[in-house]
CSV table of C-alpha atoms and ligand atoms in Angstrom, one decimal:
chain,number,residue,atom,x,y,z
R,1,UNK,CA,-1.1,0.8,29.7
R,2,UNK,CA,-4.1,2.6,31.2
R,3,UNK,CA,-4.0,6.4,30.5
R,4,UNK,CA,-6.0,8.5,32.9
R,5,UNK,CA,-6.0,12.1,31.8
R,6,UNK,CA,-7.3,14.7,34.1
R,7,UNK,CA,-9.5,17.4,32.8
R,8,UNK,CA,-7.6,20.6,32.5
R,9,UNK,CA,-7.4,23.4,35.0
R,10,UNK,CA,-9.2,24.5,38.1
R,11,UNK,CA,-12.2,26.6,37.8
R,12,UNK,CA,-11.3,30.3,37.7
R,13,UNK,CA,-13.6,33.0,38.9
R,14,UNK,CA,-15.6,34.4,35.9
R,15,UNK,CA,-16.7,37.8,35.0
R,16,UNK,CA,-13.8,39.6,36.7
R,17,UNK,CA,-13.2,41.8,33.7
R,18,UNK,CA,-16.8,42.8,33.4
R,19,UNK,CA,-19.3,42.4,30.6
R,20,UNK,CA,-17.8,41.7,27.2
R,21,UNK,CA,-19.4,40.9,23.9
R,22,UNK,CA,-16.9,38.4,22.6
R,23,UNK,CA,-18.1,35.4,24.7
R,24,UNK,CA,-21.6,35.2,23.3
R,25,UNK,CA,-20.3,35.8,19.8
R,26,UNK,CA,-17.7,33.1,20.1
R,27,UNK,CA,-20.2,30.7,21.6
R,28,UNK,CA,-22.5,31.4,18.6
R,29,UNK,CA,-19.6,30.6,16.2
R,30,UNK,CA,-19.0,27.3,18.0
R,31,UNK,CA,-22.7,26.4,17.8
R,32,UNK,CA,-22.6,27.1,14.0
R,33,UNK,CA,-19.5,25.0,13.6
R,34,UNK,CA,-20.9,22.1,15.5
R,35,UNK,CA,-24.1,22.2,13.6
R,36,UNK,CA,-22.2,22.2,10.3
R,37,UNK,CA,-20.4,19.0,11.5
R,38,UNK,CA,-23.7,17.2,12.3
R,39,UNK,CA,-25.2,18.4,9.0
R,40,UNK,CA,-22.1,17.4,7.1
R,41,UNK,CA,-22.2,20.9,5.6
R,42,UNK,CA,-18.6,21.5,4.4
R,43,UNK,CA,-19.2,25.1,3.3
R,44,UNK,CA,-20.8,26.1,6.6
R,45,UNK,CA,-17.9,24.5,8.5
R,46,UNK,CA,-15.2,26.2,6.5
R,47,UNK,CA,-17.0,29.5,6.9
R,48,UNK,CA,-16.0,29.3,10.6
R,49,UNK,CA,-12.4,29.3,9.6
R,50,UNK,CA,-10.5,32.6,9.3
R,51,UNK,CA,-10.2,33.4,5.5
R,52,UNK,CA,-6.9,35.0,6.4
R,53,UNK,CA,-5.5,32.1,8.3
R,54,UNK,CA,-2.3,30.5,7.0
R,55,UNK,CA,-2.9,27.9,4.2
R,56,UNK,CA,-1.7,24.9,6.3
R,57,UNK,CA,-4.3,25.6,8.9
R,58,UNK,CA,-7.0,25.9,6.3
R,59,UNK,CA,-5.9,22.6,4.8
R,60,UNK,CA,-6.0,21.0,8.3
R,61,UNK,CA,-9.5,22.2,8.8
R,62,UNK,CA,-10.6,20.8,5.4
R,63,UNK,CA,-9.1,17.5,6.3
R,64,UNK,CA,-10.7,17.6,9.7
R,65,UNK,CA,-14.1,18.3,8.2
R,66,UNK,CA,-13.7,15.4,5.7
R,67,UNK,CA,-12.7,13.2,8.6
R,68,UNK,CA,-15.6,14.1,10.8
R,69,UNK,CA,-18.0,13.7,7.9
R,70,UNK,CA,-17.0,10.1,7.7
R,71,UNK,CA,-18.1,9.5,11.3
R,72,UNK,CA,-21.6,8.8,12.4
R,73,UNK,CA,-22.0,11.2,15.3
R,74,UNK,CA,-25.0,10.9,17.7
R,75,UNK,CA,-23.9,14.1,19.4
R,76,UNK,CA,-21.3,16.8,18.7
R,77,UNK,CA,-21.1,19.9,20.7
R,78,UNK,CA,-18.5,22.6,21.0
R,79,UNK,CA,-18.8,24.3,24.3
R,80,UNK,CA,-17.1,27.5,25.3
R,81,UNK,CA,-15.5,26.9,28.8
R,82,UNK,CA,-14.5,30.5,29.6
R,83,UNK,CA,-15.2,29.7,33.3
R,84,UNK,CA,-12.3,27.2,33.2
R,85,UNK,CA,-9.8,29.2,31.2
R,86,UNK,CA,-11.1,32.6,30.0
R,87,UNK,CA,-8.5,34.0,27.7
R,88,UNK,CA,-4.9,33.0,26.9
R,89,UNK,CA,-4.6,35.4,24.0
R,90,UNK,CA,-1.5,37.0,25.6
R,91,UNK,CA,0.3,33.8,24.5
R,92,UNK,CA,-0.5,34.5,20.9
R,93,UNK,CA,2.6,36.0,19.3
R,94,UNK,CA,1.0,38.5,17.0
R,95,UNK,CA,-2.4,40.0,16.5
R,96,UNK,CA,-3.0,38.2,13.2
R,97,UNK,CA,-4.0,41.5,11.7
R,98,UNK,CA,-7.3,41.1,13.5
R,99,UNK,CA,-9.4,43.6,15.5
R,100,UNK,CA,-9.6,41.3,18.5
R,101,UNK,CA,-8.0,38.0,19.5
R,102,UNK,CA,-9.2,35.5,22.2
R,103,UNK,CA,-8.0,32.1,23.3
R,104,UNK,CA,-10.5,30.5,25.8
R,105,UNK,CA,-10.9,26.8,26.7
R,106,UNK,CA,-13.3,25.0,24.4
R,107,UNK,CA,-14.7,21.5,25.1
R,108,UNK,CA,-15.6,19.1,22.3
R,109,UNK,CA,-18.3,16.7,23.6
R,110,UNK,CA,-19.4,14.0,21.3
R,111,UNK,CA,-20.7,10.4,21.0
R,112,UNK,CA,-20.2,7.9,18.2
R,113,UNK,CA,-23.5,6.4,17.2
R,114,UNK,CA,-23.9,2.7,18.3
R,115,UNK,CA,-20.4,2.8,20.0
R,116,UNK,CA,-20.3,5.2,22.9
R,117,UNK,CA,-22.6,5.0,25.9
R,118,UNK,CA,-20.8,7.9,27.6
R,119,UNK,CA,-19.6,11.2,26.1
R,120,UNK,CA,-16.1,11.5,24.7
R,121,UNK,CA,-14.5,14.7,25.7
R,122,UNK,CA,-11.7,16.6,24.0
R,123,UNK,CA,-10.0,19.9,24.6
R,124,UNK,CA,-9.7,22.4,21.7
R,125,UNK,CA,-7.5,25.5,22.1
R,126,UNK,CA,-8.8,27.6,19.3
R,127,UNK,CA,-7.5,31.1,18.6
R,128,UNK,CA,-10.5,33.2,17.8
R,129,UNK,CA,-10.1,36.4,15.8
R,130,UNK,CA,-12.6,39.2,15.1
R,131,UNK,CA,-12.5,40.9,11.7
R,132,UNK,CA,-15.0,43.7,11.8
R,133,UNK,CA,-18.2,42.1,13.1
R,134,UNK,CA,-17.2,38.5,12.3
R,135,UNK,CA,-15.5,36.0,14.5
R,136,UNK,CA,-13.4,33.1,13.1
R,137,UNK,CA,-11.2,30.3,14.1
R,138,UNK,CA,-7.7,31.3,13.2
R,139,UNK,CA,-5.4,28.5,14.7
R,140,UNK,CA,-5.5,25.7,17.2
R,141,UNK,CA,-1.9,25.4,18.3
R,142,UNK,CA,-1.1,28.7,20.0
R,143,UNK,CA,-1.4,27.3,23.5
R,144,UNK,CA,1.1,24.4,22.9
R,145,UNK,CA,3.9,26.3,24.6
R,146,UNK,CA,1.7,26.4,27.7
R,147,UNK,CA,1.3,22.6,27.5
R,148,UNK,CA,-2.2,22.9,26.2
R,149,UNK,CA,-2.7,20.9,23.1
R,150,UNK,CA,-5.9,20.5,21.0
R,151,UNK,CA,-6.8,16.9,21.1
R,152,UNK,CA,-6.5,14.9,17.8
R,153,UNK,CA,-8.4,11.9,16.6
R,154,UNK,CA,-7.9,9.7,13.7
R,155,UNK,CA,-10.4,11.8,11.7
R,156,UNK,CA,-8.0,14.8,12.0
R,157,UNK,CA,-6.0,12.9,9.4
R,158,UNK,CA,-8.9,12.6,6.9
R,159,UNK,CA,-11.8,10.2,6.4
R,160,UNK,CA,-11.9,7.0,8.5
R,161,UNK,CA,-13.6,3.7,8.0
R,162,UNK,CA,-15.2,1.5,10.6
R,163,UNK,CA,-14.8,-2.3,10.5
R,164,UNK,CA,-17.6,-3.6,12.8
R,165,UNK,CA,-17.8,-6.7,14.8
R,166,UNK,CA,-20.2,-7.9,17.4
R,167,UNK,CA,-18.4,-6.3,20.4
R,168,UNK,CA,-15.6,-4.3,18.9
R,169,UNK,CA,-15.4,-1.6,16.2
R,170,UNK,CA,-12.1,-1.0,14.5
R,171,UNK,CA,-11.5,2.6,13.3
R,172,UNK,CA,-8.8,3.0,10.7
R,173,UNK,CA,-7.9,4.9,7.6
R,174,UNK,CA,-9.2,3.5,4.3
R,175,UNK,CA,-5.9,1.9,3.2
R,176,UNK,CA,-5.7,-0.3,6.3
R,177,UNK,CA,-8.7,-2.5,5.5
R,178,UNK,CA,-6.9,-5.9,5.6
R,179,UNK,CA,-5.2,-5.2,8.9
R,180,UNK,CA,-8.4,-3.8,10.4
R,181,UNK,CA,-10.2,-7.0,9.5
R,182,UNK,CA,-7.5,-9.2,11.0
R,183,UNK,CA,-7.3,-7.0,14.1
R,184,UNK,CA,-11.1,-7.2,14.5
R,185,UNK,CA,-11.0,-10.9,14.5
R,186,UNK,CA,-8.3,-10.9,17.2
R,187,UNK,CA,-10.2,-8.3,19.2
R,188,UNK,CA,-13.4,-10.3,19.1
R,189,UNK,CA,-11.6,-13.3,20.5
R,190,UNK,CA,-10.1,-11.1,23.2
R,191,UNK,CA,-13.5,-9.8,24.1
R,192,UNK,CA,-14.8,-13.4,24.5
R,193,UNK,CA,-12.0,-14.1,26.8
R,194,UNK,CA,-12.7,-11.0,28.7
R,195,UNK,CA,-16.3,-12.2,29.4
R,196,UNK,CA,-14.9,-15.5,30.8
R,197,UNK,CA,-12.5,-13.8,33.2
R,198,UNK,CA,-14.2,-10.6,34.4
R,199,UNK,CA,-17.9,-10.4,35.4
R,200,UNK,CA,-18.1,-6.6,35.4
R,201,UNK,CA,-20.3,-5.4,32.5
R,202,UNK,CA,-18.5,-4.2,29.4
R,203,UNK,CA,-19.7,-1.3,27.4
R,204,UNK,CA,-22.0,-2.2,24.5
R,205,UNK,CA,-19.1,-1.9,22.0
R,206,UNK,CA,-15.4,-1.1,22.3
R,207,UNK,CA,-13.7,1.3,19.9
R,208,UNK,CA,-10.3,0.1,18.8
R,209,UNK,CA,-8.3,2.8,17.0
R,210,UNK,CA,-5.8,1.5,14.4
R,211,UNK,CA,-3.4,4.4,13.5
R,212,UNK,CA,-1.5,4.2,10.2
R,213,UNK,CA,1.7,5.5,11.8
R,214,UNK,CA,3.3,6.0,15.2
R,215,UNK,CA,3.3,9.7,14.5
R,216,UNK,CA,-0.5,9.7,14.4
R,217,UNK,CA,-0.6,7.7,17.6
R,218,UNK,CA,1.7,10.3,19.3
R,219,UNK,CA,-0.5,13.1,18.1
R,220,UNK,CA,-3.6,11.4,19.5
R,221,UNK,CA,-2.2,10.3,22.8
R,222,UNK,CA,-0.2,13.4,23.6
R,223,UNK,CA,2.0,11.4,26.0
R,224,UNK,CA,5.3,12.6,27.3
R,225,UNK,CA,6.8,9.1,27.3
R,226,UNK,CA,8.3,7.0,24.5
R,227,UNK,CA,5.6,5.0,22.7
R,228,UNK,CA,8.1,2.5,21.2
R,229,UNK,CA,8.1,0.6,24.5
R,230,UNK,CA,4.4,-0.3,24.2
R,231,UNK,CA,2.0,-2.4,22.2
R,232,UNK,CA,-1.4,-0.9,23.0
R,233,UNK,CA,-3.1,1.7,25.1
R,234,UNK,CA,-6.5,2.1,26.8
R,235,UNK,CA,-7.6,5.6,27.7
R,236,UNK,CA,-10.4,7.4,29.5
R,237,UNK,CA,-10.5,10.7,31.3
R,238,UNK,CA,-12.6,12.2,34.0
R,239,UNK,CA,-15.8,14.1,33.1
R,240,UNK,CA,-16.7,16.6,35.7
R,241,UNK,CA,-19.7,17.7,33.7
R,242,UNK,CA,-23.3,16.8,34.5
R,243,UNK,CA,-22.8,14.1,37.1
R,244,UNK,CA,-24.1,14.9,40.5
R,245,UNK,CA,-21.1,13.5,42.3
R,246,UNK,CA,-18.7,15.3,39.9
R,247,UNK,CA,-17.0,12.1,38.8
R,248,UNK,CA,-17.6,10.2,35.7
R,249,UNK,CA,-15.5,8.6,33.0
R,250,UNK,CA,-15.5,9.6,29.4
R,251,UNK,CA,-16.0,7.1,26.5
R,252,UNK,CA,-13.0,4.7,26.6
R,253,UNK,CA,-10.7,4.2,23.6
R,254,UNK,CA,-8.2,1.5,22.9
R,255,UNK,CA,-5.3,2.3,20.6
R,256,UNK,CA,-3.1,-0.3,18.8
R,257,UNK,CA,0.6,0.6,18.6
R,258,UNK,CA,0.9,-1.1,15.3
R,259,UNK,CA,4.6,-0.7,14.8
R,260,UNK,CA,5.0,-3.2,17.7
R,261,UNK,CA,1.7,-5.1,18.0
R,262,UNK,CA,1.5,-6.4,14.5
R,263,UNK,CA,5.0,-8.0,14.7
R,264,UNK,CA,3.9,-10.3,17.6
R,265,UNK,CA,2.3,-13.7,17.5
R,266,UNK,CA,-1.5,-13.9,17.2
R,267,UNK,CA,-1.8,-15.3,20.8
R,268,UNK,CA,0.2,-12.4,22.2
R,269,UNK,CA,-2.0,-9.9,20.3
R,270,UNK,CA,-5.1,-11.6,21.8
R,271,UNK,CA,-3.6,-11.4,25.3
R,272,UNK,CA,-2.7,-7.7,24.7
R,273,UNK,CA,-6.2,-6.7,23.7
R,274,UNK,CA,-7.7,-8.8,26.5
R,275,UNK,CA,-5.5,-6.8,28.9
R,276,UNK,CA,-6.6,-3.4,27.3
R,277,UNK,CA,-10.2,-4.5,27.4
R,278,UNK,CA,-9.9,-5.2,31.1
R,279,UNK,CA,-8.9,-1.6,31.5
R,280,UNK,CA,-11.9,-0.4,29.5
R,281,UNK,CA,-14.3,-2.3,31.7
R,282,UNK,CA,-12.4,-1.4,34.9
R,283,UNK,CA,-12.4,2.4,34.1
R,284,UNK,CA,-16.0,2.5,35.3
R,285,UNK,CA,-14.9,1.2,38.7
R,286,UNK,CA,-11.7,3.1,38.9
R,287,UNK,CA,-11.0,6.2,40.9
R,288,UNK,CA,-8.1,8.6,41.3
R,289,UNK,CA,-6.6,6.4,44.1
R,290,UNK,CA,-6.1,3.3,42.1
R,291,UNK,CA,-2.3,3.0,41.6
R,292,UNK,CA,-0.9,1.8,38.3
R,293,UNK,CA,0.3,-1.5,39.9
R,294,UNK,CA,-3.3,-2.3,40.6
R,295,UNK,CA,-4.5,-1.3,37.2
R,296,UNK,CA,-1.8,-3.2,35.4
R,297,UNK,CA,-1.4,-6.1,37.8
R,298,UNK,CA,-5.2,-6.8,37.7
R,299,UNK,CA,-5.3,-6.5,33.8
R,300,UNK,CA,-2.2,-8.6,33.2
R,301,UNK,CA,-3.2,-11.3,35.7
R,302,UNK,CA,-6.6,-11.8,34.0
R,303,UNK,CA,-5.2,-11.6,30.5
R,304,UNK,CA,-2.4,-14.0,31.2
R,305,UNK,CA,-4.8,-16.7,32.5
R,306,UNK,CA,-4.9,-16.0,36.2
R,307,UNK,CA,-1.7,-17.7,37.1
R,308,UNK,CA,0.2,-18.2,40.3
R,309,UNK,CA,2.7,-15.6,41.7
R,310,UNK,CA,6.1,-15.8,40.1
R,311,UNK,CA,9.5,-14.6,41.2
R,312,UNK,CA,10.6,-11.5,39.3
R,313,UNK,CA,14.2,-11.1,38.2
R,314,UNK,CA,15.8,-7.9,39.5
R,315,UNK,CA,12.9,-6.9,41.7
R,316,UNK,CA,13.5,-4.6,44.7
R,317,UNK,CA,10.5,-6.3,46.4
R,318,UNK,CA,8.5,-3.1,46.4
R,319,UNK,CA,5.3,-2.5,44.5
R,320,UNK,CA,6.2,-0.1,41.6
R,321,UNK,CA,5.3,3.5,41.6
R,322,UNK,CA,3.2,5.0,38.8
R,323,UNK,CA,6.0,6.5,36.9
R,324,UNK,CA,7.9,3.2,36.7
R,325,UNK,CA,5.4,2.0,34.2
R,326,UNK,CA,6.2,4.6,31.6
R,327,UNK,CA,9.7,5.8,32.1
R,328,UNK,CA,13.1,4.3,32.9
R,329,UNK,CA,13.6,2.1,29.9
R,330,UNK,CA,12.0,-1.1,28.7
R,331,UNK,CA,13.6,-3.6,31.1
R,332,UNK,CA,12.4,-1.5,34.1
R,333,UNK,CA,9.0,-1.0,32.6
R,334,UNK,CA,8.6,-4.8,32.0
R,335,UNK,CA,9.8,-5.5,35.5
R,336,UNK,CA,7.1,-3.2,36.9
R,337,UNK,CA,4.4,-5.1,35.0
R,338,UNK,CA,5.8,-8.5,36.2
R,339,UNK,CA,6.0,-7.3,39.8
R,340,UNK,CA,2.4,-6.1,39.7
R,341,UNK,CA,1.1,-9.2,38.1
R,342,UNK,CA,2.9,-11.3,40.7
R,343,UNK,CA,1.5,-9.3,43.6
R,344,UNK,CA,-2.0,-9.6,42.2
R,345,UNK,CA,-1.5,-13.3,41.7
R,346,UNK,CA,-0.4,-13.6,45.3
R,347,UNK,CA,-3.5,-11.9,46.5
R,348,UNK,CA,-5.6,-14.3,44.4
R,349,UNK,CA,-3.7,-17.3,45.8
R,350,UNK,CA,-4.3,-16.2,49.4
R,351,UNK,CA,-7.8,-14.8,49.2
R,352,UNK,CA,-9.4,-16.4,46.1
R,353,UNK,CA,-9.8,-15.4,42.4
R,354,UNK,CA,-12.4,-12.7,43.2
R,355,UNK,CA,-10.0,-10.9,45.5
R,356,UNK,CA,-8.1,-8.8,42.9
R,357,UNK,CA,-11.3,-7.3,41.4
R,358,UNK,CA,-12.7,-6.7,44.9
R,359,UNK,CA,-9.5,-4.8,45.8
R,360,UNK,CA,-9.8,-2.8,42.6
R,361,UNK,CA,-13.4,-1.7,43.2
R,362,UNK,CA,-12.8,-1.0,46.9
R,363,UNK,CA,-9.9,1.4,46.1
R,364,UNK,CA,-11.8,2.7,43.1
R,365,UNK,CA,-14.8,3.7,45.1
R,366,UNK,CA,-12.8,6.3,47.0
R,367,UNK,CA,-13.3,9.2,44.6
R,368,UNK,CA,-13.9,12.7,45.7
R,369,UNK,CA,-12.4,12.2,49.1
R,370,UNK,CA,-9.2,13.2,50.9
R,371,UNK,CA,-6.3,10.8,51.5
R,372,UNK,CA,-3.3,9.5,49.5
R,373,UNK,CA,-3.5,6.4,47.3
R,374,UNK,CA,-1.4,4.6,50.0
R,375,UNK,CA,-4.1,5.4,52.6
R,376,UNK,CA,-6.9,4.1,50.4
R,377,UNK,CA,-5.0,1.0,49.2
R,378,UNK,CA,-4.0,0.3,52.8
R,379,UNK,CA,-7.6,0.5,54.0
R,380,UNK,CA,-8.9,-1.6,51.0
R,381,UNK,CA,-6.3,-4.3,51.6
R,382,UNK,CA,-7.4,-4.4,55.2
R,383,UNK,CA,-10.9,-5.3,54.0
R,384,UNK,CA,-9.9,-7.7,51.2
R,385,UNK,CA,-6.6,-9.2,52.4
R,386,UNK,CA,-6.9,-8.8,56.2
R,387,UNK,CA,-3.8,-6.7,56.6
R,388,UNK,CA,-2.4,-3.4,55.3
R,389,UNK,CA,0.0,-2.5,52.5
R,390,UNK,CA,3.3,-3.0,54.3
R,391,UNK,CA,2.3,-6.5,55.5
R,392,UNK,CA,0.9,-7.4,52.1
R,393,UNK,CA,4.2,-6.3,50.5
R,394,UNK,CA,6.2,-8.3,53.0
R,395,UNK,CA,4.0,-11.4,52.6
R,396,UNK,CA,4.1,-11.2,48.8
R,397,UNK,CA,8.0,-11.1,49.0
R,398,UNK,CA,7.9,-14.2,51.2
R,399,UNK,CA,5.2,-16.0,49.3
R,400,UNK,CA,6.4,-16.2,45.7
W,501,ZN,ZN1,-2.3,-1.8,30.8
């Protein structure tokens, strides 16, 4: 599965309520908090937490600090994004006994040393409270009812350890050492296969996250669909930050759904990670118009050994829509993958083994432009296949 999360919210007009003093004060608090993370200064970090916050939140913050302190961070910034979402404090149920309450958008921008060559980007929905002259972080779940969740990482659950290979780094909790080592070996083999099947440049190292429980995975992925249908995930999101064309990808992550993955044969696990690593490399060439059937068909066709098109039991002969990869039950989800793989295999059979990647990058290049995915895929198929989407679909149905 490739998860492509959009950055939240459209930009709202700032300054409508006139000059205030809370924004610079909250920005300063965030700067101190980020500096405390980089300096591994536990006392300074916890000084940013409201002393009157409920005990469970204080404990979460202690655990988060201990987790972050176990990570080698090349960069860690907390950026007030009041121009995106200025203040949702009306969603906060009570005033926390504070003099002032604010809930603006905050961006967590960071890089793991020797792993990331792009920024990772998380959202934090901190409730800030003022007590006298001092501002503090009081909570980070008050916007959940609005569908705005603070992103979680494995380090939210405490210290993490890194098991490092040549091309892959496995991040896990300390008790998972044996599985982390086994998974790293599988991942390195998958990476070697990746290099033999796809000539797009991979990132220097791929981060593979090994959660201890499905609950942790759910907290990190924040998906609306049932994770028990899957074995692994690759994610990246768009970064509208500094890039001149307003379109870049954040540092990719691969997550193992251990409850399922570890029960499969070694060769299936290698295939699975090969598939996810194709997503990781492909993110750089993806755009908002690449449909899931192209993401998944391309990745599966490469990971399964670039086979020939196959007939798919129960198919309706149509290329699956995006939602059919995540909802509708396991048989339907599996069928969507098989249909996509078969369609990509058909393209390769007709136009050569380079055609699927060419189609992917042609559709992916259409980024900040008008037009539906159908329009862009239709045009790209015209270039790569020699006919549009309807004809391609009809030929695929006749040709497998
Ligand atoms: Zn996938």
